[in-house]
CSV table of C-alpha atoms in Angstrom, one decimal:
chain,number,residue,atom,x,y,z
A,1,MET,CA,0.0,0.0,0.0
A,2,THR,CA,1.4,3.4,-1.0
A,3,ARG,CA,1.7,5.9,1.8
A,4,LYS,CA,-0.1,9.1,1.1
A,5,THR,CA,2.2,12.1,0.7
A,6,TYR,CA,1.4,15.6,2.0
A,7,PRO,CA,2.8,19.0,1.1
A,8,GLN,CA,5.9,20.0,3.0
A,9,ILE,CA,5.4,22.0,6.2
A,10,HIS,CA,7.9,24.7,7.1
A,11,ILE,CA,8.7,25.7,10.7
A,12,ILE,CA,10.7,28.9,11.4
A,13,GLY,CA,12.5,28.8,14.7
A,14,GLY,CA,14.3,25.9,16.5
A,15,GLY,CA,13.3,26.8,20.1
A,16,LEU,CA,11.0,24.7,22.2
A,17,ALA,CA,7.8,25.5,20.3
A,18,GLY,CA,9.3,25.0,16.9
A,19,CYS,CA,11.0,21.7,17.9
A,20,GLU,CA,7.7,20.4,19.5
A,21,ALA,CA,5.7,21.3,16.4
A,22,ALA,CA,8.3,19.6,14.2
A,23,TRP,CA,8.2,16.5,16.3
A,24,GLN,CA,4.4,16.2,16.3
A,25,LEU,CA,4.2,16.7,12.5
A,26,ALA,CA,7.1,14.5,11.5
A,27,ARG,CA,5.9,11.7,13.7
A,28,ARG,CA,2.6,11.9,11.8
A,29,GLY,CA,4.3,11.3,8.5
A,30,HIS,CA,4.6,14.9,7.2
A,31,ALA,CA,7.6,16.2,5.4
A,32,VAL,CA,8.9,19.0,7.6
A,33,GLU,CA,11.7,21.6,7.2
A,34,LEU,CA,12.8,23.3,10.4
A,35,HIS,CA,14.6,26.6,9.8
A,36,GLU,CA,16.9,27.8,12.6
A,37,MET,CA,19.3,30.8,12.1
A,38,ARG,CA,21.7,29.9,14.8
A,39,PRO,CA,24.7,29.4,14.9
A,40,HIS,CA,25.1,31.5,11.7
A,41,ARG,CA,23.4,34.4,13.5
A,42,HIS,CA,23.2,34.5,17.2
A,43,THR,CA,20.8,36.5,19.5
A,44,GLU,CA,21.6,38.7,22.5
A,45,ALA,CA,20.8,35.8,24.9
A,46,HIS,CA,21.7,32.5,23.3
A,47,ILE,CA,25.2,31.0,23.9
A,48,THR,CA,25.2,27.8,21.8
A,49,GLY,CA,23.8,26.8,18.4
A,50,GLN,CA,21.8,23.9,19.8
A,51,LEU,CA,18.1,23.6,19.1
A,52,ALA,CA,15.8,24.2,22.1
A,53,GLU,CA,18.5,26.1,24.1
A,54,LEU,CA,17.2,27.3,27.5
A,55,VAL,CA,18.4,30.9,27.8
A,56,CYS,CA,16.7,31.9,31.1
A,57,SER,CA,16.0,29.5,34.0
A,58,ASN,CA,16.5,25.8,33.8
A,59,SER,CA,13.2,25.2,35.6
A,60,PHE,CA,9.9,24.1,34.0
A,61,ARG,CA,8.3,25.1,37.3
A,62,SER,CA,5.9,22.9,39.4
A,63,ASP,CA,5.5,19.3,38.2
A,64,ASP,CA,2.4,18.7,40.5
A,65,ALA,CA,-0.4,17.6,38.2
A,66,GLY,CA,-2.8,17.3,41.0
A,67,ALA,CA,-2.7,20.9,42.4
A,68,ASN,CA,-0.8,23.2,40.1
A,69,ALA,CA,-1.8,24.6,36.6
A,70,VAL,CA,1.7,24.3,35.1
A,71,GLY,CA,2.1,20.8,36.5
A,72,LEU,CA,-1.2,19.9,35.0
A,73,LEU,CA,0.0,21.3,31.6
A,74,HIS,CA,3.1,19.0,32.0
A,75,GLU,CA,0.9,16.0,32.4
A,76,GLU,CA,-1.5,16.8,29.5
A,77,MET,CA,1.5,17.2,27.2
A,78,ARG,CA,3.1,14.0,28.3
A,79,ARG,CA,-0.2,12.2,27.4
A,80,LEU,CA,0.1,13.7,23.9
A,81,GLY,CA,3.6,12.4,23.4
A,82,SER,CA,5.4,15.8,23.9
A,83,LEU,CA,9.1,15.7,22.9
A,84,VAL,CA,9.9,18.6,25.2
A,85,LEU,CA,8.4,16.9,28.3
A,86,SER,CA,10.1,13.6,27.4
A,87,ALA,CA,13.5,15.4,27.1
A,88,ALA,CA,12.9,17.2,30.3
A,89,ASP,CA,12.1,14.0,32.2
A,90,ALA,CA,15.2,12.3,30.8
A,91,ASN,CA,17.5,15.2,31.9
A,92,GLN,CA,15.9,16.1,35.2
A,93,VAL,CA,17.9,17.5,38.1
A,94,PRO,CA,16.7,17.9,41.7
A,95,ALA,CA,14.6,21.0,42.3
A,96,GLY,CA,12.1,20.3,45.1
A,97,SER,CA,8.6,20.0,43.6
A,98,ALA,CA,9.7,21.6,40.4
A,99,LEU,CA,10.8,20.0,37.1
A,100,ALA,CA,14.3,21.4,36.4
A,101,VAL,CA,16.7,20.1,33.8
A,102,ASP,CA,20.3,19.9,32.8
A,103,ARG,CA,20.4,22.5,30.1
A,104,LEU,CA,22.9,21.0,27.7
A,105,GLY,CA,21.6,17.5,28.2
A,106,PHE,CA,18.0,18.7,27.5
A,107,SER,CA,19.0,20.5,24.3
A,108,HIS,CA,21.1,17.5,23.1
A,109,SER,CA,18.2,15.2,23.6
A,110,ILE,CA,15.9,17.4,21.5
A,111,GLU,CA,18.4,17.8,18.7
A,112,THR,CA,19.2,14.0,18.7
A,113,ALA,CA,15.5,13.1,18.5
A,114,LEU,CA,14.8,15.4,15.6
A,115,ALA,CA,17.9,14.5,13.7
A,116,GLY,CA,16.8,10.8,13.8
A,117,LEU,CA,13.6,11.6,11.8
A,118,THR,CA,14.2,10.9,8.1
A,119,ASN,CA,11.3,13.0,7.0
A,120,LEU,CA,12.5,16.1,8.9
A,121,LYS,CA,15.2,18.5,7.5
A,122,ILE,CA,17.0,21.0,9.7
A,123,SER,CA,18.1,24.0,7.7
A,124,ARG,CA,20.5,26.4,9.4
A,125,GLU,CA,19.5,29.7,7.9
A,126,GLU,CA,17.9,33.0,8.7
A,127,ILE,CA,14.5,33.7,7.2
A,128,THR,CA,14.7,37.5,6.7
A,129,GLY,CA,11.2,38.3,5.6
A,130,LEU,CA,7.8,36.7,5.0
A,131,PRO,CA,8.0,33.1,3.8
A,132,PRO,CA,8.2,32.5,0.0
A,133,ALA,CA,4.8,32.3,-1.7
A,134,ASP,CA,5.2,28.6,-2.5
A,135,TRP,CA,5.4,27.6,1.2
A,136,GLU,CA,1.8,26.5,1.6
A,137,HIS,CA,1.9,25.7,5.3
A,138,VAL,CA,4.2,27.6,7.7
A,139,ILE,CA,4.5,27.7,11.5
A,140,ILE,CA,6.4,30.8,12.8
A,141,ALA,CA,7.9,29.9,16.2
A,142,THR,CA,10.7,32.4,16.4
A,143,GLY,CA,10.2,33.0,20.0
A,144,PRO,CA,11.0,36.1,22.1
A,145,LEU,CA,14.1,36.9,20.1
A,146,THR,CA,12.6,37.1,16.6
A,147,SER,CA,15.1,38.7,14.2
A,148,ALA,CA,14.4,42.3,13.3
A,149,PRO,CA,13.8,41.7,9.5
A,150,LEU,CA,11.2,39.0,10.2
A,151,ALA,CA,9.6,41.0,13.0
A,152,ALA,CA,9.3,44.0,10.7
A,153,ALA,CA,7.7,41.8,8.0
A,154,ILE,CA,5.2,40.4,10.4
A,155,ALA,CA,4.3,43.9,11.6
A,156,GLY,CA,3.8,45.0,8.1
A,157,LEU,CA,1.6,42.1,7.2
A,158,THR,CA,-0.6,42.5,10.3
A,159,GLY,CA,-0.9,46.3,10.1
A,160,ALA,CA,0.1,46.7,13.7
A,161,ALA,CA,3.5,46.9,15.4
A,162,SER,CA,4.6,43.9,17.4
A,163,LEU,CA,4.6,44.5,21.1
A,164,ALA,CA,7.8,44.1,23.1
A,165,PHE,CA,9.1,43.9,26.6
A,166,PHE,CA,12.4,43.0,28.4
A,167,ASP,CA,13.2,39.7,29.9
A,168,ALA,CA,16.2,39.4,32.3
A,169,LEU,CA,18.5,36.5,33.0
A,170,ALA,CA,19.6,35.3,36.5
A,171,PRO,CA,23.3,34.6,37.4
A,172,ILE,CA,24.7,31.1,37.7
A,173,VAL,CA,27.2,30.2,40.5
A,174,TYR,CA,29.7,27.3,40.7
A,175,LEU,CA,28.8,25.0,43.6
A,176,ASP,CA,32.4,24.7,44.9
A,177,SER,CA,32.6,28.4,45.5
A,178,ILE,CA,29.7,28.6,48.0
A,179,ASP,CA,30.5,28.8,51.7
A,180,PHE,CA,28.5,26.1,53.5
A,181,SER,CA,29.6,27.3,56.9
A,182,LYS,CA,26.9,30.0,56.3
A,183,ALA,CA,24.7,28.4,53.6
A,184,TRP,CA,22.7,25.1,53.9
A,185,TRP,CA,20.7,22.6,51.9
A,186,GLN,CA,16.9,22.6,52.3
A,187,SER,CA,13.7,22.9,50.3
A,188,ARG,CA,10.9,25.0,51.7
A,189,TYR,CA,9.0,23.0,54.4
A,190,ASP,CA,11.4,20.1,53.5
A,191,LYS,CA,9.1,19.2,50.6
A,192,PRO,CA,10.8,16.7,48.2
A,193,GLY,CA,10.1,16.9,44.5
A,194,PRO,CA,10.8,14.6,41.5
A,195,GLY,CA,14.3,13.3,41.8
A,196,GLY,CA,14.9,15.3,45.0
A,197,ASP,CA,15.1,14.6,48.7
A,198,GLY,CA,13.7,17.7,50.4
A,199,LYS,CA,17.1,19.4,50.4
A,200,ASP,CA,17.2,20.6,46.8
A,201,TYR,CA,18.0,24.3,47.3
A,202,ILE,CA,21.0,26.1,48.7
A,203,ASN,CA,19.9,28.8,51.2
A,204,CYS,CA,21.9,31.9,52.1
A,205,PRO,CA,20.4,33.8,55.1
A,206,LEU,CA,20.4,37.6,55.7
A,207,THR,CA,19.8,39.5,58.8
A,208,ALA,CA,17.7,42.6,58.8
A,209,GLU,CA,20.8,44.8,58.6
A,210,GLN,CA,22.3,42.7,55.8
A,211,TYR,CA,19.0,42.8,53.9
A,212,ALA,CA,18.7,46.6,54.1
A,213,THR,CA,22.3,47.0,52.9
A,214,PHE,CA,21.6,44.6,50.0
A,215,ILE,CA,18.5,46.6,48.9
A,216,ASP,CA,20.4,49.9,49.0
A,217,ALA,CA,23.1,48.3,46.8
A,218,LEU,CA,20.6,47.0,44.3
A,219,LEU,CA,19.0,50.4,44.0
A,220,SER,CA,22.2,52.4,43.7
A,221,GLY,CA,24.1,49.8,41.5
A,222,GLU,CA,25.0,50.8,38.0
A,223,LYS,CA,22.5,49.4,35.5
A,224,THR,CA,22.8,48.4,31.8
A,225,GLY,CA,21.9,51.3,29.6
A,226,PHE,CA,19.1,51.0,27.1
A,227,LYS,CA,19.4,51.7,23.4
A,228,GLU,CA,17.1,54.4,22.1
A,229,TRP,CA,14.6,52.0,20.6
A,230,GLU,CA,14.4,50.1,23.9
A,231,ARG,CA,13.6,52.9,26.3
A,232,ASP,CA,9.8,52.6,26.3
A,233,THR,CA,9.7,48.8,26.3
A,234,PRO,CA,7.8,47.4,29.3
A,235,TYR,CA,8.8,44.5,31.5
A,236,PHE,CA,6.7,41.3,31.9
A,237,GLU,CA,5.5,41.3,35.5
A,238,GLY,CA,6.3,37.6,35.9
A,239,CYS,CA,10.0,38.1,35.2
A,240,LEU,CA,11.0,41.5,36.7
A,241,PRO,CA,14.7,42.3,37.3
A,242,ILE,CA,15.4,42.1,41.0
A,243,GLU,CA,16.3,45.8,41.2
A,244,VAL,CA,13.0,46.7,39.7
A,245,MET,CA,11.2,44.7,42.3
A,246,ALA,CA,13.3,46.3,45.0
A,247,SER,CA,12.3,49.8,43.7
A,248,ARG,CA,8.7,49.0,44.5
A,249,GLY,CA,9.3,49.0,48.2
A,250,PRO,CA,12.0,47.7,50.7
A,251,GLN,CA,9.9,44.7,51.7
A,252,THR,CA,9.0,43.5,48.2
A,253,LEU,CA,11.8,41.0,47.9
A,254,ARG,CA,11.0,39.5,51.3
A,255,TYR,CA,7.6,38.6,50.0
A,256,GLY,CA,9.0,37.4,46.7
A,257,PRO,CA,12.2,35.4,45.8
A,258,MET,CA,13.8,36.2,49.2
A,259,LYS,CA,11.0,35.1,51.5
A,260,PRO,CA,12.4,33.3,54.5
A,261,VAL,CA,9.3,31.0,55.2
A,262,GLY,CA,9.6,27.2,55.5
A,263,LEU,CA,13.3,27.3,56.2
A,264,THR,CA,15.4,26.6,59.3
A,265,ASN,CA,19.1,27.8,59.5
A,266,PRO,CA,21.1,24.9,61.1
A,267,HIS,CA,24.0,27.4,61.8
A,268,SER,CA,22.0,29.7,63.9
A,269,PRO,CA,18.9,29.6,66.2
A,270,GLU,CA,17.9,33.1,64.9
A,271,LYS,CA,15.3,33.0,62.2
A,272,PRO,CA,16.6,34.5,58.9
A,273,TYR,CA,15.1,37.9,58.0
A,274,ALA,CA,15.5,37.0,54.3
A,275,VAL,CA,16.9,34.1,52.3
A,276,VAL,CA,18.6,33.9,48.9
A,277,GLN,CA,18.0,30.5,47.3
A,278,LEU,CA,20.0,28.7,44.6
A,279,ARG,CA,18.7,25.9,42.5
A,280,GLN,CA,20.7,23.1,40.7
A,281,ASP,CA,21.3,24.0,37.0
A,282,ASN,CA,23.0,21.0,35.5
A,283,ALA,CA,23.1,17.2,35.9
A,284,LEU,CA,26.7,17.3,37.2
A,285,ARG,CA,25.5,19.4,40.1
A,286,THR,CA,28.3,21.9,39.6
A,287,LEU,CA,26.2,24.9,38.7
A,288,PHE,CA,23.4,26.6,40.6
A,289,ASN,CA,21.3,29.6,39.5
A,290,ILE,CA,20.2,32.3,42.0
A,291,VAL,CA,16.4,31.9,42.1
A,292,GLY,CA,14.5,35.0,41.0
A,293,PHE,CA,17.6,37.1,40.6
A,294,GLN,CA,17.0,38.3,37.0
A,295,THR,CA,18.9,41.5,36.7
A,296,LYS,CA,20.0,44.4,34.5
A,297,LEU,CA,22.9,45.4,36.7
A,298,LYS,CA,26.3,45.7,35.0
A,299,HIS,CA,28.5,42.6,35.3
A,300,ALA,CA,31.0,44.2,37.7
A,301,GLU,CA,28.2,45.5,39.9
A,302,GLN,CA,26.6,42.0,40.0
A,303,VAL,CA,29.9,40.5,41.3
A,304,ARG,CA,30.3,43.2,43.9
A,305,ILE,CA,26.8,43.2,45.2
A,306,PHE,CA,26.1,39.4,45.1
A,307,ARG,CA,29.3,38.6,46.9
A,308,ASN,CA,27.9,40.5,49.9
A,309,ILE,CA,25.3,37.8,50.3
A,310,PRO,CA,26.4,35.5,53.2
A,311,GLY,CA,27.8,32.3,51.7
A,312,LEU,CA,28.5,33.9,48.4
A,313,GLU,CA,31.5,36.0,49.4
A,314,ASN,CA,33.8,34.0,47.2
A,315,ALA,CA,31.3,33.1,44.6
A,316,ARG,CA,32.5,32.3,41.1
A,317,PHE,CA,30.0,33.0,38.3
A,318,ALA,CA,29.6,30.7,35.3
A,319,ARG,CA,27.2,33.3,33.9
A,320,LEU,CA,26.2,36.7,35.1
A,321,GLY,CA,22.8,38.2,34.6
A,322,GLY,CA,21.8,39.9,31.4
A,323,ILE,CA,18.9,41.4,29.6
A,324,HIS,CA,17.3,41.0,26.2
A,325,ARG,CA,14.3,42.3,24.2
A,326,ASN,CA,11.3,40.0,23.9
A,327,THR,CA,8.7,40.3,21.1
A,328,PHE,CA,5.2,39.0,20.9
A,329,ILE,CA,2.1,39.6,18.8
A,330,ASN,CA,-1.4,40.6,19.8
A,331,SER,CA,-2.8,37.1,19.4
A,332,PRO,CA,-6.4,37.8,20.5
A,333,ARG,CA,-6.6,40.3,17.7
A,334,LEU,CA,-4.5,38.6,15.0
A,335,LEU,CA,-5.0,34.8,15.4
A,336,ASP,CA,-7.9,32.5,14.8
A,337,SER,CA,-8.8,29.5,17.0
A,338,GLU,CA,-6.2,27.3,15.3
A,339,LEU,CA,-3.4,29.8,15.8
A,340,ARG,CA,-3.6,30.9,12.1
A,341,LEU,CA,-2.9,34.5,11.2
A,342,LYS,CA,-6.3,35.9,10.1
A,343,ALA,CA,-4.6,38.1,7.5
A,344,ALA,CA,-2.7,35.1,6.0
A,345,PRO,CA,-4.2,31.8,7.1
A,346,HIS,CA,-1.3,29.7,5.7
A,347,LEU,CA,0.8,31.2,8.5
A,348,ARG,CA,0.5,29.8,12.0
A,349,PHE,CA,2.2,31.1,15.1
A,350,ALA,CA,3.5,29.2,18.1
A,351,GLY,CA,5.5,29.7,21.2
A,352,GLN,CA,6.3,32.9,23.1
A,353,ILE,CA,5.7,35.1,20.1
A,354,THR,CA,2.0,34.3,20.6
A,355,GLY,CA,2.1,35.9,24.0
A,356,VAL,CA,2.4,32.9,26.3
A,357,GLU,CA,5.1,33.2,29.0
A,358,GLY,CA,7.2,30.2,30.1
A,359,TYR,CA,9.0,27.3,28.6
A,360,VAL,CA,6.1,24.8,29.0
A,361,GLU,CA,3.5,27.2,27.7
A,362,SER,CA,5.6,27.9,24.6
A,363,ALA,CA,6.1,24.2,23.9
A,364,ALA,CA,2.4,23.6,24.4
A,365,MET,CA,1.5,26.1,21.7
A,366,GLY,CA,4.0,24.4,19.4
A,367,LEU,CA,2.4,21.1,20.1
A,368,LEU,CA,-1.1,22.5,19.3
A,369,ALA,CA,0.2,24.3,16.2
A,370,GLY,CA,1.6,21.0,15.0
A,371,LEU,CA,-1.6,19.1,15.6
A,372,PHE,CA,-3.7,21.8,13.9
A,373,ALA,CA,-1.4,21.9,10.9
A,374,SER,CA,-1.4,18.1,10.6
A,375,ALA,CA,-5.2,18.0,10.6
A,376,GLU,CA,-5.5,20.8,8.1
A,377,VAL,CA,-3.1,19.2,5.6
A,378,GLN,CA,-5.0,16.0,5.8
A,379,GLY,CA,-8.3,17.8,5.1
A,380,VAL,CA,-9.9,17.2,8.5
A,381,THR,CA,-11.0,19.5,11.3
A,382,LEU,CA,-9.4,19.1,14.7
A,383,PRO,CA,-11.5,20.4,17.6
A,384,ALA,CA,-9.7,22.5,20.1
A,385,PRO,CA,-8.9,20.9,23.5
A,386,PRO,CA,-11.7,21.5,26.0
A,387,PRO,CA,-11.5,24.9,27.8
A,388,THR,CA,-11.5,22.9,31.1
A,389,THR,CA,-8.0,21.5,30.2
A,390,ALA,CA,-4.7,23.4,30.6
A,391,LEU,CA,-4.1,23.3,26.9
A,392,GLY,CA,-7.6,24.5,26.0
A,393,ALA,CA,-7.6,27.2,28.6
A,394,LEU,CA,-4.3,28.7,27.5
A,395,LEU,CA,-5.3,28.4,23.8
A,396,GLY,CA,-8.7,30.0,24.5
A,397,HIS,CA,-7.0,32.9,26.3
A,398,LEU,CA,-4.7,33.6,23.4
A,399,THR,CA,-7.4,33.3,20.7
A,400,GLY,CA,-10.2,35.3,22.2
A,401,GLY,CA,-10.3,35.1,26.0
A,402,ALA,CA,-7.9,38.0,26.6
A,403,ASN,CA,-8.7,41.6,26.2
A,404,GLU,CA,-6.9,42.5,22.9
A,405,ASP,CA,-6.6,46.2,24.0
A,406,LEU,CA,-4.8,45.2,27.2
A,407,PHE,CA,-3.0,42.0,26.1
A,408,GLN,CA,0.1,41.0,27.9
A,409,PRO,CA,2.1,37.7,28.2
A,410,MET,CA,0.4,35.1,30.4
A,411,ASN,CA,1.5,31.9,32.2
A,412,VAL,CA,-1.0,29.1,32.5
A,413,ASN,CA,-3.1,29.5,35.7
A,414,PHE,CA,-6.4,28.4,37.1
A,415,GLY,CA,-7.8,31.8,36.5
A,416,LEU,CA,-8.0,30.9,32.8
A,417,PHE,CA,-10.2,27.9,33.4
A,418,PRO,CA,-14.0,27.8,33.6
A,419,PRO,CA,-15.0,27.7,37.3
A,420,VAL,CA,-15.3,24.3,38.9
A,421,ALA,CA,-18.4,23.4,40.9
A,422,MET,CA,-17.5,23.2,44.6
A,423,THR,CA,-19.4,22.3,47.8
A,424,HIS,CA,-18.0,24.7,50.4
A,425,THR,CA,-17.3,22.5,53.3
A,426,GLY,CA,-14.5,22.6,55.8
A,427,SER,CA,-12.3,25.6,56.7
A,428,ARG,CA,-11.6,28.4,54.3
A,429,LYS,CA,-7.9,27.4,54.4
A,430,GLY,CA,-8.7,24.0,53.1
A,431,ARG,CA,-10.9,25.2,50.2
A,432,ALA,CA,-8.1,26.4,47.9
A,433,PRO,CA,-6.3,23.0,47.7
A,434,ALA,CA,-9.6,21.2,47.2
A,435,ARG,CA,-10.5,23.6,44.4
A,436,LYS,CA,-7.2,23.1,42.7
A,437,ALA,CA,-7.5,19.4,42.9
A,438,SER,CA,-10.9,19.6,41.4
A,439,TYR,CA,-9.6,21.7,38.5
A,440,CYS,CA,-6.9,19.1,37.8
A,441,ALA,CA,-9.1,16.0,38.1
A,442,ARG,CA,-11.6,17.5,35.7
A,443,ALA,CA,-8.9,18.6,33.2
A,444,LEU,CA,-7.2,15.2,33.1
A,445,ALA,CA,-10.5,13.4,32.5
A,446,ASP,CA,-11.4,15.8,29.8
A,447,ILE,CA,-8.0,15.7,28.1
A,448,ASP,CA,-8.2,11.9,28.0
A,449,ALA,CA,-11.6,12.1,26.4
A,450,TRP,CA,-10.3,14.6,23.8
A,451,ILE,CA,-7.3,12.4,23.1
A,452,ALA,CA,-9.6,9.4,22.6
A,453,ILE,CA,-11.6,11.3,20.0
A,454,THR,CA,-8.7,12.9,18.2
A,455,GLY,CA,-6.5,9.8,17.9
A,456,GLY,CA,-3.9,10.5,20.6
A,457,PRO,CA,-0.1,10.5,20.4
A,458,VAL,CA,1.8,8.7,17.7
A,459,THR,CA,4.1,6.0,19.1
């Protein structure tokens, strides 16, 4: 029997979304060409030329599919045969209840898997404008660092300028340079996560005086200057530089990344006033990133200020913090329910350029774009995932649920889901966990039903 052939599908961008879309399509028998401009042209944030390089945190956040929206998204994607989640699971490092990965191992797994598909071609080239007219099916997954020529072409096609904001990188420290006579190992409330033992974070305590000195240094430290075209670009609230958070009030960081709750300092009976945490960044357990410390401080200032943190006085940095421009489109205005550009339906968008925020959310949009493109090429209609699922809720927000006049990047969260019916019994404190568990149970049942109808993952 002759296998039916389909027109080639082009994917622009070899990040998480592009790689996930390519995997879903190639595994379904489609001819796919994945276009990635690195290493011939680098971005302000990437270091290697590998596909699916993680440029910010190495964490995919919570992996709790029973009580957390992003953990629920993990599980839905696993059930759909996600390459990104498979690679993350295979390269996991301890991080409490979070799913964190070895960066290089993760990227290598993605690249190896895609290279092994005979119907997928990886082209190392920059697409400097709108795709050629003879490309009938295209997925644009160029991510937050879309090259200027392509971004300008997209803006020209849509009739509206792409929105942009800044995203900041956190520093990474060598483990053997941390002073454990002051720091200690512990997860908050000793909670173990996948691959961990309840001691997955390194904690550096600060007294009230040390904390006040640290805040003053952050606010007075010399910052990276902006280019003229960057000056009016807003930050995404979920990834603010630490000095921007500090400028909102002296106690802001104590209720954010430096909160001291759930931790006990074995070196002192005095409760820490604030705590800096570091999380494992690679499988060899030699590198640890400073959690929540995205920054636009100049490199010399970072070394000076962060070495005043107890335990980091002699810290050696594998990477210092940085800052880069992030671009996304107004999806509620521009995209239809299958992630197609209304002005040019042969173009689909996926990943952070659609206005999702986070690694997993980006990959999720790549997964859906791949599934929608596969169905369209085969001449069938794929129903959207139910809005009660994490995939469906996120897609619905992008393609109509959000206010297009106020659209900003969004992580998956239970606020995007239809309300779940609850019987209000027990204490108020116990209602939130019960509600989250109900959201998750409903979503997993509904995604399983959707998978059964749509054919499920290709094995």
